[in-house]
Amino acid sequence: KAGVTQTPRYLIKTRGQQVTLSCSPISGHRSVSWYQQTPGQGLQFLFEYFSETQRNKGNFPGRFSGRQFSNSRSEMNVSTLELGDSALYLCASSLGTGQVNEQFFGPGTRLTVL
Amino acid sequence: AQKVTQAQTEISVVEKEDVTLDCVYETRDTTYYLFWYKQPPSGELVFLIRRNSFDEQNEISGRYSWNFQKSTSSFNFTITASQVVDSAVYFCALSSGGYNKLIFGAGTRLAVHP
């Protein structure tokens, strides 16, 4: 089975711009979660989508949003970028049904905000 | 409040040494899941193990073993006969009270020298 894929792998943006990151989960997985990883704050949960609905949300401002499509692919969007948004954004997929399943992570998108 | 503490920031060992990575968690929920992930220099988080709160059996997988003790809220990870390829950052994570939201510890950077 193919693993979780994320595109693009690297992005450079300037403050005030917006960005969209994409994630394709493992085939058959219906849950997609997003995490932000920074040296200062570590790994932090952004949100989780299951069957096109946001099921859980972390403590991030409204500039961070996401969506999931009927094929389980997910996108996250960050508007009005700030320098502090520079991070590795990781997407994880899991079956999403029943008990808490293991999450499998993609390679991440490294976002640099100048 | 839910929290994961990995007190060891960095550990350096010589190949073939055994090494234990500590993880202490906090949660008020009676049902929860604990995980370990490995993050090699490539950046992708690799799933190692999931354990639920009702299963305190220790687990061994090759050179890896895990010791789960509810009495001390700990879920420690031991690598036996470490190898250079084990060099990575290791994260302990907790899922409690809500589906696939993982709360990560700060990580322990393990350096294995030849």
Short mmCIF file of N, CA and C in Angstrom, two decimals, chain A residues 31 33 35 37 43 45 48 55-57 88 90 94 96 98-107, chain B residues 33 35 37 39 42-47 50 52 91 95 97-106:
data_model
loop_
_atom_site.label_atom_id
_atom_site.label_comp_id
_atom_site.label_asym_id
_atom_site.label_seq_id
_atom_site.Cartn_x
_atom_site.Cartn_y
_atom_site.Cartn_z
N SER A 31 -9.75 8.88 8.17
CA SER A 31 -9.43 9.98 9.08
C SER A 31 -8.10 10.61 8.69
N SER A 33 -5.51 13.70 10.08
CA SER A 33 -5.19 14.69 11.12
C SER A 33 -4.00 15.51 10.66
N TYR A 35 -0.83 18.16 11.98
CA TYR A 35 -0.01 18.59 13.11
C TYR A 35 1.01 19.62 12.63
N GLN A 37 4.77 21.16 13.57
CA GLN A 37 5.97 20.89 14.35
C GLN A 37 6.93 22.06 14.25
N LEU A 43 5.43 19.25 18.62
CA LEU A 43 4.35 18.74 17.77
C LEU A 43 3.01 19.10 18.38
N PHE A 45 -1.28 19.39 17.70
CA PHE A 45 -2.44 18.96 16.92
C PHE A 45 -3.20 20.17 16.39
N GLU A 48 -8.62 17.33 13.01
CA GLU A 48 -8.85 16.02 12.43
C GLU A 48 -10.12 16.05 11.61
N ARG A 55 -13.74 16.67 13.06
CA ARG A 55 -14.17 15.93 14.24
C ARG A 55 -13.49 16.41 15.52
N ASN A 56 -12.37 17.06 15.36
CA ASN A 56 -11.60 17.51 16.52
C ASN A 56 -10.75 18.69 16.10
N LYS A 57 -10.52 19.59 17.04
CA LYS A 57 -9.77 20.79 16.68
C LYS A 57 -8.81 21.15 17.81
N LEU A 88 7.13 22.63 10.16
CA LEU A 88 6.89 21.42 9.39
C LEU A 88 5.44 21.02 9.67
N LEU A 90 2.67 18.27 9.33
CA LEU A 90 2.56 16.83 9.13
C LEU A 90 1.11 16.41 9.06
N SER A 94 -5.48 7.55 9.45
CA SER A 94 -5.81 6.35 10.20
C SER A 94 -7.18 5.86 9.74
N GLY A 96 -9.82 5.49 11.51
CA GLY A 96 -10.77 6.48 11.99
C GLY A 96 -12.05 5.94 12.58
N GLY A 98 -14.23 3.22 15.18
CA GLY A 98 -14.09 2.41 16.37
C GLY A 98 -13.07 2.97 17.33
N GLN A 99 -12.22 2.13 17.84
CA GLN A 99 -11.24 2.57 18.83
C GLN A 99 -10.18 3.43 18.17
N VAL A 100 -9.39 4.08 18.99
CA VAL A 100 -8.31 4.92 18.49
C VAL A 100 -7.28 4.05 17.79
N ASN A 101 -7.04 4.36 16.55
CA ASN A 101 -6.09 3.57 15.76
C ASN A 101 -4.75 4.27 15.67
N GLU A 102 -3.76 3.51 15.26
CA GLU A 102 -2.46 4.14 15.03
C GLU A 102 -2.56 5.08 13.84
N GLN A 103 -1.85 6.18 13.94
CA GLN A 103 -1.82 7.16 12.85
C GLN A 103 -0.51 7.01 12.10
N PHE A 104 -0.61 7.06 10.79
CA PHE A 104 0.56 6.96 9.94
C PHE A 104 0.81 8.33 9.31
N PHE A 105 2.04 8.77 9.44
CA PHE A 105 2.37 10.13 9.04
C PHE A 105 3.00 10.20 7.66
N GLY A 106 2.76 11.32 7.01
CA GLY A 106 3.40 11.62 5.75
C GLY A 106 4.75 12.29 6.00
N PRO A 107 5.47 12.62 4.93
CA PRO A 107 6.80 13.20 5.05
C PRO A 107 6.79 14.66 5.48
N TYR B 33 -4.88 5.91 25.12
CA TYR B 33 -3.93 5.16 24.31
C TYR B 33 -2.58 5.86 24.36
N PHE B 35 1.40 5.93 22.61
CA PHE B 35 2.11 5.63 21.39
C PHE B 35 3.60 6.02 21.52
N TYR B 37 6.63 7.05 18.63
CA TYR B 37 6.99 7.31 17.25
C TYR B 37 8.48 7.63 17.17
N GLN B 39 11.34 9.64 14.77
CA GLN B 39 11.51 10.62 13.71
C GLN B 39 12.99 10.67 13.31
N SER B 42 15.20 12.31 8.24
CA SER B 42 14.36 12.60 7.07
C SER B 42 13.09 13.36 7.47
N GLY B 43 12.69 13.26 8.72
CA GLY B 43 11.56 14.05 9.20
C GLY B 43 10.25 13.31 9.34
N GLU B 44 10.10 12.19 8.69
CA GLU B 44 8.82 11.48 8.73
C GLU B 44 8.67 10.73 10.05
N LEU B 45 7.53 10.85 10.67
CA LEU B 45 7.27 10.13 11.92
C LEU B 45 6.91 8.69 11.62
N VAL B 46 7.62 7.78 12.25
CA VAL B 46 7.40 6.36 12.02
C VAL B 46 6.73 5.76 13.26
N PHE B 47 5.58 5.13 13.04
CA PHE B 47 4.85 4.51 14.14
C PHE B 47 5.62 3.30 14.67
N ARG B 50 1.37 1.08 19.73
CA ARG B 50 0.20 1.64 20.38
C ARG B 50 -0.18 0.72 21.52
N ASN B 52 -3.22 0.40 24.75
CA ASN B 52 -4.37 1.00 25.40
C ASN B 52 -4.26 0.85 26.91
N PHE B 91 9.42 10.11 20.03
CA PHE B 91 8.31 10.81 20.67
C PHE B 91 7.35 9.82 21.32
N SER B 95 -3.30 9.67 23.50
CA SER B 95 -4.61 10.00 22.95
C SER B 95 -5.63 9.70 24.02
N GLY B 97 -9.65 10.87 25.50
CA GLY B 97 -10.87 11.67 25.48
C GLY B 97 -11.36 12.09 24.11
N GLY B 98 -10.70 11.74 23.08
CA GLY B 98 -11.18 12.17 21.77
C GLY B 98 -10.38 11.58 20.65
N TYR B 99 -10.90 10.72 20.00
CA TYR B 99 -10.40 10.12 18.79
C TYR B 99 -8.92 10.26 18.50
N ASN B 100 -8.59 10.88 17.40
CA ASN B 100 -7.21 10.81 16.93
C ASN B 100 -6.37 12.03 17.27
N LYS B 101 -6.70 12.71 18.32
CA LYS B 101 -5.88 13.84 18.74
C LYS B 101 -4.74 13.31 19.59
N LEU B 102 -3.52 13.43 19.06
CA LEU B 102 -2.34 12.96 19.79
C LEU B 102 -1.69 14.14 20.50
N ILE B 103 -1.38 13.91 21.77
CA ILE B 103 -0.61 14.90 22.53
C ILE B 103 0.79 14.33 22.68
N PHE B 104 1.75 15.07 22.13
CA PHE B 104 3.11 14.57 22.08
C PHE B 104 3.95 15.13 23.21
N GLY B 105 4.93 14.31 23.63
CA GLY B 105 5.98 14.83 24.49
C GLY B 105 6.96 15.63 23.64
N ALA B 106 7.93 16.23 24.31
CA ALA B 106 8.90 17.08 23.61
C ALA B 106 9.90 16.28 22.80
#
